[in-house]
Structures are given as structure tokens and as C-alpha cells.
Short mmCIF file of C-alpha atoms and ligand atoms in Angstrom, two decimals:
data_model
loop_
_atom_site.label_atom_id
_atom_site.label_comp_id
_atom_site.label_asym_id
_atom_site.label_seq_id
_atom_site.Cartn_x
_atom_site.Cartn_y
_atom_site.Cartn_z
CA MET A 143 78.10 -2.76 72.45
CA SER A 144 76.87 -5.63 74.22
CA LYS A 145 78.12 -5.65 78.51
CA ALA A 146 82.16 -6.38 78.53
CA THR A 147 81.68 -9.96 80.91
CA ILE A 148 84.40 -8.74 83.96
CA LEU A 149 85.81 -11.43 85.84
CA VAL A 150 87.80 -10.92 89.34
CA VAL A 151 90.13 -12.62 91.19
CA ASP A 152 91.19 -12.52 94.46
CA ASP A 153 91.61 -14.42 97.14
CA GLU A 154 89.93 -12.30 99.74
CA ALA A 155 85.96 -11.95 100.04
CA LEU A 156 86.27 -7.75 100.98
CA ILE A 157 87.68 -7.40 97.96
CA ARG A 158 86.31 -9.07 95.70
CA TRP A 159 82.86 -8.06 97.07
CA SER A 160 84.02 -3.57 96.62
CA LEU A 161 85.20 -3.88 93.52
CA THR A 162 82.17 -6.32 91.98
CA GLU A 163 80.10 -3.99 93.57
CA ARG A 164 81.89 -0.93 92.06
CA LEU A 165 81.77 -2.14 88.33
CA LYS A 166 78.21 -3.20 88.96
CA ALA A 167 77.24 0.12 88.98
CA GLU A 168 79.28 0.84 86.40
CA GLY A 169 77.37 -1.84 84.26
CA TYR A 170 79.34 -4.68 83.76
CA ASP A 171 78.69 -7.72 84.56
CA VAL A 172 80.67 -9.49 86.67
CA LEU A 173 82.19 -12.97 87.70
CA GLU A 174 83.54 -13.78 90.58
CA ALA A 175 86.51 -16.47 92.07
CA ASP A 176 88.83 -17.73 94.37
CA THR A 177 91.76 -19.50 93.24
CA GLY A 178 93.11 -19.74 90.89
CA ARG A 179 91.60 -22.77 88.82
CA ALA A 180 87.89 -21.17 88.92
CA ALA A 181 89.24 -18.98 87.36
CA MET A 182 90.69 -20.54 84.37
CA GLU A 183 87.16 -22.21 85.68
CA LYS A 184 85.11 -18.90 84.74
CA LEU A 185 86.92 -18.53 81.84
CA PRO A 186 84.73 -20.09 79.37
CA GLU A 187 81.32 -18.46 80.30
CA GLY A 188 83.12 -15.78 77.92
CA VAL A 189 85.39 -12.85 79.75
CA ASP A 190 86.77 -10.65 78.31
CA LEU A 191 89.17 -8.94 81.02
CA VAL A 192 90.56 -9.97 83.87
CA LEU A 193 90.89 -8.32 87.31
CA LEU A 194 94.09 -10.52 88.27
CA ASP A 195 94.92 -10.85 92.09
CA TYR A 196 98.16 -11.77 91.85
CA ARG A 197 98.99 -13.25 95.40
CA LEU A 198 96.32 -16.86 95.48
CA PRO A 199 96.14 -19.82 97.22
CA ASP A 200 96.64 -22.53 94.80
CA THR A 201 99.27 -20.47 92.90
CA ASP A 202 100.58 -16.90 91.65
CA GLY A 203 98.95 -13.91 89.48
CA VAL A 204 101.88 -15.00 86.35
CA THR A 205 101.20 -18.81 86.24
CA ILE A 206 97.36 -17.92 86.05
CA LEU A 207 97.88 -14.70 83.77
CA ARG A 208 100.34 -17.17 81.47
CA LYS A 209 96.89 -19.57 80.56
CA ILE A 210 94.90 -16.61 80.14
CA LYS A 211 97.65 -15.67 77.42
CA GLU A 212 96.49 -19.06 76.32
CA PHE A 213 92.74 -19.74 76.42
CA ASP A 214 92.72 -16.09 74.92
CA GLN A 215 95.34 -14.67 73.69
CA ASP A 216 92.18 -10.96 73.72
CA ILE A 217 91.87 -11.36 77.17
CA LEU A 218 92.66 -7.87 79.16
CA VAL A 219 94.52 -8.44 81.86
CA ILE A 220 95.30 -6.21 84.88
CA LEU A 221 97.54 -7.81 87.76
CA LEU A 222 95.88 -6.69 91.51
CA THR A 223 99.04 -6.83 93.65
CA ALA A 224 100.62 -4.82 97.00
CA TYR A 225 103.77 -6.82 96.45
CA ALA A 226 104.86 -5.78 92.72
CA SER A 227 109.18 -5.38 92.31
CA VAL A 228 110.26 -5.07 89.29
CA GLU A 229 110.70 -8.14 87.37
CA THR A 230 107.40 -9.38 88.13
CA ALA A 231 105.71 -5.95 86.70
CA VAL A 232 108.06 -5.94 83.44
CA GLU A 233 107.85 -10.30 83.51
CA ALA A 234 103.33 -9.78 83.62
CA MET A 235 104.12 -6.35 81.07
CA LYS A 236 105.96 -8.64 78.71
CA LEU A 237 103.28 -12.00 79.15
CA GLY A 238 100.13 -10.20 78.00
CA ALA A 239 99.34 -8.38 80.88
CA TYR A 240 96.90 -4.68 79.80
CA HIS A 241 98.35 -3.23 83.43
CA PHE A 242 100.22 -3.64 86.86
CA ALA A 243 98.05 -2.10 90.32
CA ASN A 244 99.53 -1.92 92.89
CA LYS A 245 96.90 -2.63 96.09
CA PRO A 246 96.07 -1.01 97.88
CA PHE A 247 94.26 0.58 94.85
CA ASN A 248 91.45 2.99 93.56
CA LEU A 249 88.01 1.81 92.49
CA ASP A 250 87.91 5.15 90.37
CA GLU A 251 91.28 4.88 89.36
CA ILE A 252 91.02 1.40 87.99
CA ALA A 253 87.16 2.22 86.56
CA ALA A 254 88.82 3.98 85.00
CA THR A 255 91.67 1.70 83.45
CA ILE A 256 88.69 -0.68 82.55
CA GLU A 257 87.46 1.66 80.29
CA ARG A 258 90.20 2.73 78.78
CA ALA A 259 91.41 -1.04 77.63
CA LEU A 260 87.82 -2.25 77.29
CA GLU A 261 88.03 1.49 74.76
CA THR A 262 91.22 -0.13 72.83
CA THR A 263 90.40 -3.28 72.44
CA ARG A 264 86.99 -2.04 71.68
CA LEU A 265 88.36 -0.26 68.25
CA ARG A 266 91.26 -2.72 67.57
CA ARG A 267 88.28 -5.31 66.73
CA GLU A 268 86.76 -2.52 64.22
CA VAL A 269 90.27 -1.26 63.28
CA ARG A 270 91.20 -5.99 63.11
CA GLN A 271 87.25 -6.43 60.81
CA PHE A 272 87.31 -4.02 58.69
CA ARG A 273 91.08 -4.88 57.58
CA THR A 274 90.30 -8.02 57.25
CA ASN A 275 87.15 -7.07 55.11
CA ALA A 276 89.37 -4.42 53.05
CA ALA A 277 91.71 -7.26 52.64
CA ARG A 278 88.94 -9.66 51.09
CA PRO A 279 87.20 -7.84 48.85
CA PHE A 280 84.33 -9.76 47.69
CA SER A 281 83.52 -10.98 51.81
CA LEU A 282 79.58 -12.63 51.57
CA GLN A 283 79.09 -9.52 52.50
CA ARG A 284 78.93 -8.03 49.01
CA ILE A 285 75.81 -10.36 48.16
CA VAL A 286 73.19 -7.09 49.41
CA GLY A 287 69.27 -8.14 50.57
CA ALA A 288 67.73 -9.02 53.25
CA SER A 289 64.90 -11.05 51.49
CA ASP A 290 64.62 -15.07 52.43
CA ALA A 291 65.55 -15.56 48.09
CA ILE A 292 68.66 -12.94 48.71
CA THR A 293 69.48 -14.35 52.27
CA SER A 294 69.33 -18.42 51.58
CA LEU A 295 71.48 -17.14 48.27
CA ARG A 296 73.93 -16.73 50.47
CA HIS A 297 73.79 -19.75 52.65
CA LEU A 298 74.02 -21.37 50.08
CA VAL A 299 76.99 -19.50 48.33
CA GLU A 300 78.86 -19.61 52.23
CA ARG A 301 78.75 -23.78 51.68
CA VAL A 302 79.42 -24.09 48.68
CA ALA A 303 82.80 -22.67 48.88
CA VAL A 304 83.73 -24.99 51.85
CA SER A 305 83.45 -27.84 48.99
CA PRO A 306 86.95 -27.11 48.30
CA SER A 307 86.71 -28.41 44.73
CA SER A 308 83.00 -29.52 43.25
CA THR A 309 81.50 -28.03 40.19
CA VAL A 310 79.48 -25.28 40.52
CA LEU A 311 76.56 -23.97 37.01
CA LEU A 312 75.20 -20.01 38.00
CA THR A 313 72.82 -19.59 36.22
CA GLY A 314 69.95 -16.34 36.11
CA GLU A 315 69.51 -13.55 33.87
CA SER A 316 71.74 -10.76 32.52
CA GLY A 317 72.60 -9.28 35.87
CA THR A 318 71.46 -11.00 39.28
CA GLY A 319 74.53 -10.93 39.99
CA LYS A 320 76.71 -13.79 38.61
CA ASP A 321 80.10 -13.09 37.97
CA LEU A 322 79.68 -10.84 41.95
CA VAL A 323 78.43 -14.63 43.53
CA ALA A 324 81.68 -16.86 41.06
CA LYS A 325 83.91 -14.14 42.67
CA VAL A 326 82.72 -14.58 46.28
CA ILE A 327 82.81 -18.01 46.60
CA HIS A 328 86.60 -18.07 44.45
CA TYR A 329 87.65 -15.32 47.32
CA THR A 330 85.99 -16.73 50.34
CA SER A 331 86.96 -20.22 49.43
CA ASP A 332 90.66 -21.86 50.34
CA ARG A 333 92.07 -21.07 46.77
CA ALA A 334 91.51 -17.20 47.83
CA SER A 335 95.39 -16.07 48.01
CA ARG A 336 95.47 -18.01 44.29
CA PRO A 337 93.96 -16.83 41.29
CA PHE A 338 90.42 -16.61 39.44
CA MET A 339 90.60 -16.29 36.41
CA ASN A 340 87.82 -15.63 33.95
CA ILE A 341 86.72 -15.14 30.40
CA THR A 342 83.64 -15.51 28.61
CA CYS A 343 82.98 -17.94 25.93
CA SER A 344 81.15 -16.23 23.47
CA ALA A 345 83.80 -13.20 23.06
CA LEU A 346 86.54 -15.51 21.58
CA PRO A 347 86.32 -17.81 17.48
CA GLU A 348 87.17 -21.49 18.87
CA GLN A 349 90.58 -21.58 18.31
CA LEU A 350 91.51 -19.22 20.21
CA LEU A 351 89.14 -19.60 23.42
CA GLU A 352 90.68 -23.05 22.39
CA SER A 353 94.57 -22.21 23.87
CA GLU A 354 93.63 -18.94 26.23
CA LEU A 355 92.01 -22.18 27.78
CA PHE A 356 93.80 -24.86 27.35
CA GLY A 357 97.70 -22.60 25.85
CA HIS A 358 99.86 -24.38 22.76
CA GLU A 359 103.09 -25.26 22.27
CA ARG A 360 104.85 -23.45 20.29
CA GLY A 361 103.92 -23.56 16.23
CA ALA A 362 100.49 -25.37 16.95
CA PHE A 363 99.30 -23.25 14.68
CA THR A 364 99.93 -20.06 12.30
CA ASP A 365 100.20 -17.42 15.05
CA ALA A 366 101.91 -19.29 17.78
CA ARG A 367 105.31 -18.76 17.84
CA LEU A 368 105.82 -19.48 20.88
CA GLN A 369 104.91 -22.32 23.39
CA LYS A 370 101.92 -20.29 26.35
CA LYS A 371 99.89 -21.13 29.32
CA GLY A 372 96.83 -21.54 29.17
CA LEU A 373 93.59 -20.15 32.23
CA LEU A 374 93.70 -23.53 33.11
CA GLU A 375 97.19 -24.12 34.02
CA THR A 376 97.66 -20.35 35.13
CA ALA A 377 94.22 -20.75 37.75
CA ASP A 378 96.23 -24.16 39.05
CA ARG A 379 94.67 -23.89 42.88
CA GLY A 380 92.48 -21.50 42.15
CA THR A 381 89.87 -21.01 39.77
CA VAL A 382 88.25 -20.53 36.69
CA PHE A 383 85.20 -18.74 35.53
CA LEU A 384 83.72 -20.12 33.11
CA ASP A 385 80.73 -17.27 31.67
CA GLU A 386 77.77 -17.72 28.58
CA ILE A 387 79.30 -21.31 29.67
CA GLY A 388 75.95 -22.13 26.41
CA GLU A 389 77.99 -20.24 23.87
CA MET A 390 80.72 -22.80 23.46
CA THR A 391 80.90 -24.88 20.66
CA PRO A 392 80.08 -28.98 20.49
CA GLY A 393 84.08 -29.39 20.53
CA LEU A 394 85.12 -27.25 23.23
CA GLN A 395 82.37 -28.24 25.16
CA ALA A 396 83.86 -32.15 24.65
CA LYS A 397 87.48 -31.14 25.19
CA LEU A 398 85.52 -29.43 28.14
CA LEU A 399 83.81 -32.02 29.68
CA ARG A 400 87.22 -35.00 29.47
CA PHE A 401 88.75 -31.68 31.65
CA LEU A 402 85.78 -32.52 34.12
CA GLU A 403 86.11 -35.83 34.53
CA GLU A 404 89.70 -36.74 34.42
CA LYS A 405 91.51 -33.35 36.02
CA SER A 406 94.00 -33.30 32.88
CA PHE A 407 94.40 -32.28 30.05
CA LYS A 408 96.75 -31.85 26.62
CA ARG A 409 97.24 -28.00 25.59
CA VAL A 410 97.15 -27.73 21.15
CA GLY A 411 99.73 -29.14 19.67
CA GLY A 412 101.11 -30.81 22.97
CA ALA A 413 101.27 -34.62 23.39
CA GLY A 414 102.20 -34.72 27.56
CA ASP A 415 99.27 -34.86 29.63
CA ILE A 416 99.07 -31.76 32.10
CA THR A 417 97.60 -32.27 35.50
CA VAL A 418 95.65 -29.46 37.02
CA ASP A 419 93.87 -28.01 40.40
CA VAL A 420 91.09 -25.76 39.47
CA ARG A 421 87.35 -24.95 40.48
CA VAL A 422 85.25 -24.56 37.06
CA ILE A 423 82.46 -22.37 38.08
CA ALA A 424 79.98 -21.67 34.89
CA ALA A 425 77.55 -19.32 34.51
CA THR A 426 74.80 -19.50 31.62
CA ASN A 427 71.56 -17.01 31.55
CA ARG A 428 70.23 -19.30 29.14
CA ASN A 429 67.91 -22.25 30.30
CA LEU A 430 70.74 -25.12 29.66
CA GLU A 431 67.47 -28.34 30.35
CA GLU A 432 66.06 -26.87 27.00
CA GLU A 433 69.60 -26.55 24.94
CA VAL A 434 70.44 -30.03 25.88
CA ALA A 435 67.27 -30.75 24.88
CA LYS A 436 67.05 -29.09 21.94
CA ASN A 437 70.50 -30.45 21.19
CA ARG A 438 73.06 -28.34 21.34
CA PHE A 439 73.95 -28.57 25.31
CA ARG A 440 75.86 -31.82 25.59
CA ALA A 441 73.68 -33.63 28.72
CA ASP A 442 77.22 -35.39 29.90
CA LEU A 443 78.26 -32.11 30.02
CA PHE A 444 75.50 -30.71 31.83
CA TYR A 445 74.80 -32.84 34.80
CA ARG A 446 78.65 -32.59 34.67
CA LEU A 447 78.95 -28.55 35.27
CA ASN A 448 75.46 -29.02 37.28
CA VAL A 449 76.94 -30.44 40.55
CA LEU A 450 76.32 -27.02 43.14
CA PRO A 451 72.98 -26.00 40.56
CA ILE A 452 72.79 -22.03 41.92
CA SER A 453 69.72 -20.00 40.84
CA MET A 454 69.92 -16.74 40.02
CA PRO A 455 66.59 -15.07 41.05
CA PRO A 456 65.77 -12.19 38.88
CA LEU A 457 65.32 -8.80 40.84
CA ARG A 458 62.11 -8.55 40.15
CA ALA A 459 60.98 -11.39 42.59
CA HIS A 460 62.77 -9.76 45.79
CA PRO A 461 61.97 -6.21 45.09
CA GLU A 462 62.34 -5.88 48.36
CA ASP A 463 64.76 -6.02 48.42
CA ILE A 464 65.10 -2.42 46.71
CA PRO A 465 65.87 0.30 49.25
CA LEU A 466 68.58 -1.95 50.61
CA LEU A 467 70.25 -2.04 47.83
CA VAL A 468 70.35 1.68 46.54
CA GLU A 469 71.10 2.77 50.43
CA TYR A 470 74.25 0.30 48.85
CA PHE A 471 75.18 1.80 45.39
CA ILE A 472 74.65 5.31 47.03
CA ASP A 473 76.73 4.75 49.71
CA GLY A 474 79.30 3.11 46.57
CA PHE A 475 78.67 6.10 44.06
CA ASN A 476 79.13 8.71 47.29
CA THR A 477 82.30 7.46 47.48
CA GLU A 478 83.14 7.18 44.51
CA PHE A 479 81.93 11.16 42.44
CA ARG A 480 83.11 12.65 45.81
CA LYS A 481 79.40 13.03 46.81
CA ARG A 482 77.32 13.94 50.01
CA VAL A 483 73.53 12.04 49.07
CA LEU A 484 71.17 10.59 51.86
CA GLY A 485 69.42 8.38 50.67
CA ALA A 486 65.57 9.02 48.30
CA THR A 487 62.86 10.14 49.13
CA PRO A 488 60.28 8.07 49.50
CA ALA A 489 58.30 9.41 46.58
CA ALA A 490 61.67 8.05 44.19
CA SER A 491 61.70 5.23 45.98
CA THR A 492 57.48 4.27 45.06
CA VAL A 493 58.95 5.00 41.50
CA LEU A 494 61.90 2.55 41.94
CA GLN A 495 60.44 -0.14 43.72
CA GLY A 496 57.92 0.10 40.87
CA TYR A 497 59.59 -0.66 38.06
CA GLY A 498 59.91 -4.53 37.18
CA TRP A 499 63.99 -4.53 35.58
CA PRO A 500 64.35 -6.52 33.21
CA GLY A 501 67.97 -6.13 33.43
CA ASN A 502 67.95 -6.55 36.96
CA VAL A 503 70.07 -5.58 39.99
CA ARG A 504 73.44 -4.07 36.94
CA GLU A 505 69.81 -1.67 35.34
CA LEU A 506 69.54 -0.60 39.05
CA ARG A 507 72.77 0.43 39.49
CA ASN A 508 73.08 1.76 36.36
CA VAL A 509 70.44 3.71 36.77
CA LEU A 510 70.93 5.32 39.71
CA GLU A 511 75.44 5.97 38.65
CA ARG A 512 73.24 7.75 36.39
CA ALA A 513 71.11 10.06 39.52
CA MET A 514 73.89 10.42 41.12
CA LEU A 515 75.66 11.90 38.03
CA LEU A 516 73.63 13.99 37.43
CA SER A 517 72.27 15.08 40.60
CA ASP A 518 73.25 18.42 42.85
CA ALA A 519 69.84 17.57 45.39
CA GLU A 520 70.82 16.00 49.06
CA ARG A 521 67.91 13.15 47.90
CA LEU A 522 67.60 11.34 44.83
CA ASP A 523 63.85 11.96 43.74
CA ALA A 524 61.43 10.90 41.18
CA ARG A 525 61.85 13.04 39.12
CA ASP A 526 66.36 12.35 38.55
CA PHE A 527 63.99 8.53 37.38
CA ALA A 528 62.22 10.32 34.86
CA ALA A 529 62.66 7.69 32.70
CA LEU A 530 60.99 5.02 35.00
CA ALA A 531 58.36 6.89 36.12
CA ALA A 532 56.97 7.03 32.22
CA VAL A 533 57.56 3.63 32.38
CA VAL A 534 55.57 2.32 36.34
CA THR A 535 52.93 5.09 34.43
CA ALA A 536 52.66 3.56 31.56
CA GLY A 537 49.17 2.30 32.21
CA ASN A 538 47.38 5.69 31.28
CA ASP A 539 47.63 4.97 27.89
CA PHE A 540 46.59 1.35 27.80
CA GLU A 541 44.93 0.92 24.92
CA LEU A 542 40.77 -0.48 24.43
CA PRO A 543 40.51 -3.52 22.54
CA ALA A 544 38.51 -3.12 19.72
CA ALA A 545 36.66 -5.59 21.22
CA GLY A 546 36.18 -3.55 24.40
CA VAL A 547 37.11 -5.19 28.41
CA ASP A 548 35.28 -6.09 31.15
CA LEU A 549 36.45 -3.29 32.46
CA GLU A 550 35.23 -5.62 37.22
CA GLN A 551 37.55 -8.74 35.85
CA LEU A 552 39.94 -6.49 34.38
CA GLU A 553 40.42 -4.84 37.51
CA ARG A 554 40.55 -7.77 39.18
CA SER A 555 42.74 -8.81 37.36
CA LEU A 556 45.24 -6.03 37.52
CA LEU A 557 44.74 -6.19 41.25
CA VAL A 558 45.21 -9.85 41.27
CA GLN A 559 49.38 -9.53 38.88
CA ALA A 560 49.86 -6.49 41.42
CA LEU A 561 49.48 -8.92 44.75
CA ARG A 562 51.05 -12.01 43.41
CA ARG A 563 54.26 -8.85 42.37
CA SER A 564 54.26 -7.38 45.85
CA GLY A 565 53.64 -11.30 47.41
CA GLY A 566 50.95 -9.96 49.03
CA ASN A 567 52.33 -6.47 50.42
CA GLN A 568 49.07 -4.60 49.51
CA THR A 569 50.89 -1.23 50.60
CA ARG A 570 53.37 -2.31 47.23
CA ALA A 571 50.79 -3.41 45.62
CA GLY A 572 48.41 0.20 45.43
CA ALA A 573 51.89 1.90 44.70
CA MET A 574 51.94 -0.38 40.63
CA LEU A 575 48.32 0.55 40.94
CA GLY A 576 48.19 4.52 42.06
CA LEU A 577 45.64 3.54 45.12
CA ASN A 578 46.67 3.49 48.60
CA ARG A 579 46.30 0.52 50.92
CA ASP A 580 42.73 1.35 52.32
CA GLN A 581 41.42 1.38 48.71
CA ILE A 582 43.61 -2.02 48.00
CA ARG A 583 41.71 -3.83 50.53
CA TYR A 584 38.00 -2.48 49.72
CA ARG A 585 39.32 -3.74 46.02
CA ILE A 586 40.10 -7.00 48.32
CA GLU A 587 36.75 -8.10 49.93
CA LYS A 588 34.61 -6.47 47.03
CA PHE A 589 36.68 -9.73 44.83
CA GLY A 590 36.06 -12.15 47.56
CA LEU A 591 39.86 -12.06 47.24
CA THR A 592 41.06 -11.94 51.36
CA THR A 593 43.40 -15.47 51.92
CA SER A 594 45.24 -15.60 49.38
CA PRO A 595 45.27 -13.92 45.92
N1 ADP B 1353 73.13 -8.93 46.47
C1 ADP B 1353 73.87 -8.16 45.22
N2 ADP B 1353 74.45 -6.42 45.81
C2 ADP B 1353 74.75 -6.23 45.53
N3 ADP B 1353 74.97 -5.88 44.16
C3 ADP B 1353 74.89 -6.25 43.55
C4 ADP B 1353 74.62 -7.82 43.25
N4 ADP B 1353 74.09 -8.91 42.78
C5 ADP B 1353 74.75 -7.74 42.00
N5 ADP B 1353 75.06 -7.05 41.86
C6 ADP B 1353 75.34 -6.01 41.16
O1 ADP B 1353 75.52 -5.36 40.20
C7 ADP B 1353 76.45 -5.64 38.57
C8 ADP B 1353 75.74 -6.73 37.85
O2 ADP B 1353 76.20 -8.58 38.48
P1 ADP B 1353 76.85 -9.19 38.57
O3 ADP B 1353 77.18 -10.23 39.07
O4 ADP B 1353 77.93 -8.73 36.41
O5 ADP B 1353 76.19 -9.67 37.47
P2 ADP B 1353 75.14 -11.27 35.73
O6 ADP B 1353 77.15 -12.08 35.67
O7 ADP B 1353 74.52 -11.98 36.32
O8 ADP B 1353 75.31 -10.37 34.37
C9 ADP B 1353 77.62 -6.15 39.28
O9 ADP B 1353 77.97 -4.78 39.82
C10 ADP B 1353 77.52 -6.44 40.88
O10 ADP B 1353 77.94 -6.25 41.38
MG1 MG B 1354 78.20 -11.64 33.70
#
């Protein structure tokens, strides 16, 4: 914890001096003021606790106490006084004073009171923080990663969440966190207290999907015995997440486009327009621009959806986040499975970082889940990831083409690929080729790759 700042307010220079000296010796940052007014001017500098003399030249302690609490409820105040009446004490406590100390005071007692007061607020803040996080299960921190790719993703998500209603298009391979990001956007936005509705466009035949989205009137089709609200209505003032939007049929694409443009729609079999305020987040693992070029996806809908595009990086583009993700998932599975796995061994980390992760973070999560279920060791080891290790070391079975190879060329090419994949990190490139850093360096020089590989 950083040093706490204490403001000493007393008009008697000697008292200020003795308190200040003592508190500095305890390791606090100390500010001083000799009047109520001077005290108020110091507050913006960032004060955690105020030692406040009751008798001040320009005002009394209770007035200043009230002003301090108005300025910031969390600032602790300890009143110092020689003339405490019970009434003043009661009033001061009601106004939120932490403690009332009689003059002449004992410096040791004051120091102990301050320490206790600061510890109490620290704990209170931590619990408050913890509660807020628990109440908002999809906070920004759920997007784990320290790489540039994930850091800028988090920034983008944060900005998108505050833009109240613009449509978002999430693109990226399966398992890269599109669902996760959609939920984080919803639950960190002003819409968080309203519903988050989620539907996978490929999961239902067209007619069913339409009535799920827009609802239907009684008798709209054979099975429609009752009137039914659609997701767009249920999610009013909330968010609708349309997953696998690339699979939506042309008919529904047209209806969705109309909704996005007019914010209103008709229930199936209904005549009246229904207007709702819904943020649409669409996701796809297809390249929608290509789908548009091939006339499989409406260009106008694509542009309408693509107002705020977010492209999710595949895990192989930010392998430096693998250790952090591994720790994050181990932590989660420890709780879920009541285990106490401490982490992964260096050998296991090498295997996990050397693998290409075609299934991205989802695959990493599944692999760890399985390893955690099967292992009883303190740390997950390389043999817990034997299936991956086989892929990582598959180079042993490299098949010589009939025409033969230029070994030097091949070595150079593999080296370049490994360096590219590791983002220039020589140790990690080495791990992919079974070489140590010196051996990698030697080859970089040998092939004249010194600057940019
Ligand atoms: N950056 C990340 N940090 C933490 N968990 C992640 C991250 N990316 C993905 N996940 C997790 O991986 C799994 C798959 O992610 P998901 O959002 O379902 O991917 P997608 O929708 O792109 O297929 C989920 O359990 C998700 O919480
Ligand atoms: Mg998904």
C-alpha cells in the first residue's frame, strides 16, 4: 500500500510540530494547516486522514468536519479537543468523525488510533472493491492478457461500452473470446441492469429464428397458439448478441437491416410497429467482407453492423499471454474442482507456448481443464500435455521430399518462421526448434538476420 497522507490542523505551532514529527517517523506523509480555511485548501492534495483541533481561529471543528465529509466521505477525521462536552462528541460522531481524543493527548495512543483507522478503511475499500467485482461478473478485467494486442482490445472494449447504442461487429476465429467481449461490453455499459439476450443464428431454421427475434402474434403460423414476445422486445434498453451472423438467411438479413435502420419491427403476423432501444452486438468467425464479395451477405447490412468493428486476435498472435491465461484458468479450476494446483512447471510452459492453438483460448482452457482433472501433482507437468507435446515435437517425423531439400535453406526458413511466430523473442523461437538462445543467436548471425528477421 502507498503511504497514507495525514493532515494536521491546529493553530498551535508546537502541537502541529510534535504531531508532525511523530507521524513522519511512523512513515506517513504529513500536511499542516493552522486554520479551517487552510485545511480545506489542502484537501485536494489527497488526504486520507485529518487530525482536527476543535478550537480553530476562524471556525469550529464540527463545521470543518462537516465540510470535509462533504468534500470526500472517505476521509477519516479524528477530533482533538480540550473542552469536549458530551453533546459535541455525539454530534461529531454522527457527522462521521472516527474518533474523539482529549487534549492533552498521548502521542502513542494517537498513533495507534490512526493506524487502526487506516487499516479499517483499507479493508473496507478492499471488500467494497471485491463486492463490485462480484456484482459485475463481466468486468473489463475478465479479458485476461498483458500483450499489446489484448491491452488495446481492452481499451477498445472500454470505449465501445460507453458509446451508448452503436452496433458492434466482433470478428475472429472460434475461441478467441467473442462471447466474452460481448458480455463485457453489456455488463460494463449503462445497459448492465437490463437483459443481455443471446442467440446463435445458425442454430435455428429461418422461421423459428425470426419468431425468436421479433416475436409473433397468436395464430401467425400453425404452432403459434399464443402471442410471444421476441428477444428484441425482451431486451428493451439492454443488449442482443447475434452470434454467427454470417449464417443468417437473406430474408432475415433484410428484416434485421430494417430494424437497425428504424429501431422498430413487426412481430411475425403482426401489423403494428414495435419500437425498442436495443444495442445489437453481432459476431462471426467468417470474413464478412469476403461473404459480401461472394454475394452471400448483404453489403448494406454489413456496413450497418460494422459501425464499431472489433477484431479478436488469434492466440498464436499473442503467445506472450499464455502464462497469464494458464495461471488465470488454473486459479479458476482450483476453485471449481477444489484443488490446489500451484501452476505449471517450466517444461509444461515450454510445451504450452510452443503449440499453435488453432482452437485459441477455448482450446487452452479445455486442455487445462482436462489436465487439472487428471493430475494430482502440485504443478502441471509436460507429461500432462503429452498430446500437445507430440504436435510440438512433430518435427522429428519431418518427411524428406522426393526431390530432396536444401538443408541450409530449410534451416534458415524454419528459423525465420520461428522468430516471426515468437515476435522476435529468441528464447521462445529456440523452444520451437529445440535450440537454446545461444544456438539461435549463432544461426541468426550465420544467416545474416541480425536486424529484422
Ligand atoms: N482474453 C481472455 N481472457 C480470459 N478468458 C478468455 C479470453 N478469451 C477467451 N476466453 C475464454 O475462452 C473461452 C472461449 O471464449 P468465447 O468468448 O466463447 O470465444 P468465441 O465466442 O470467440 O468462440 C471462454 O471460456 C472465454 O471466457
Ligand atoms: Mg462464441
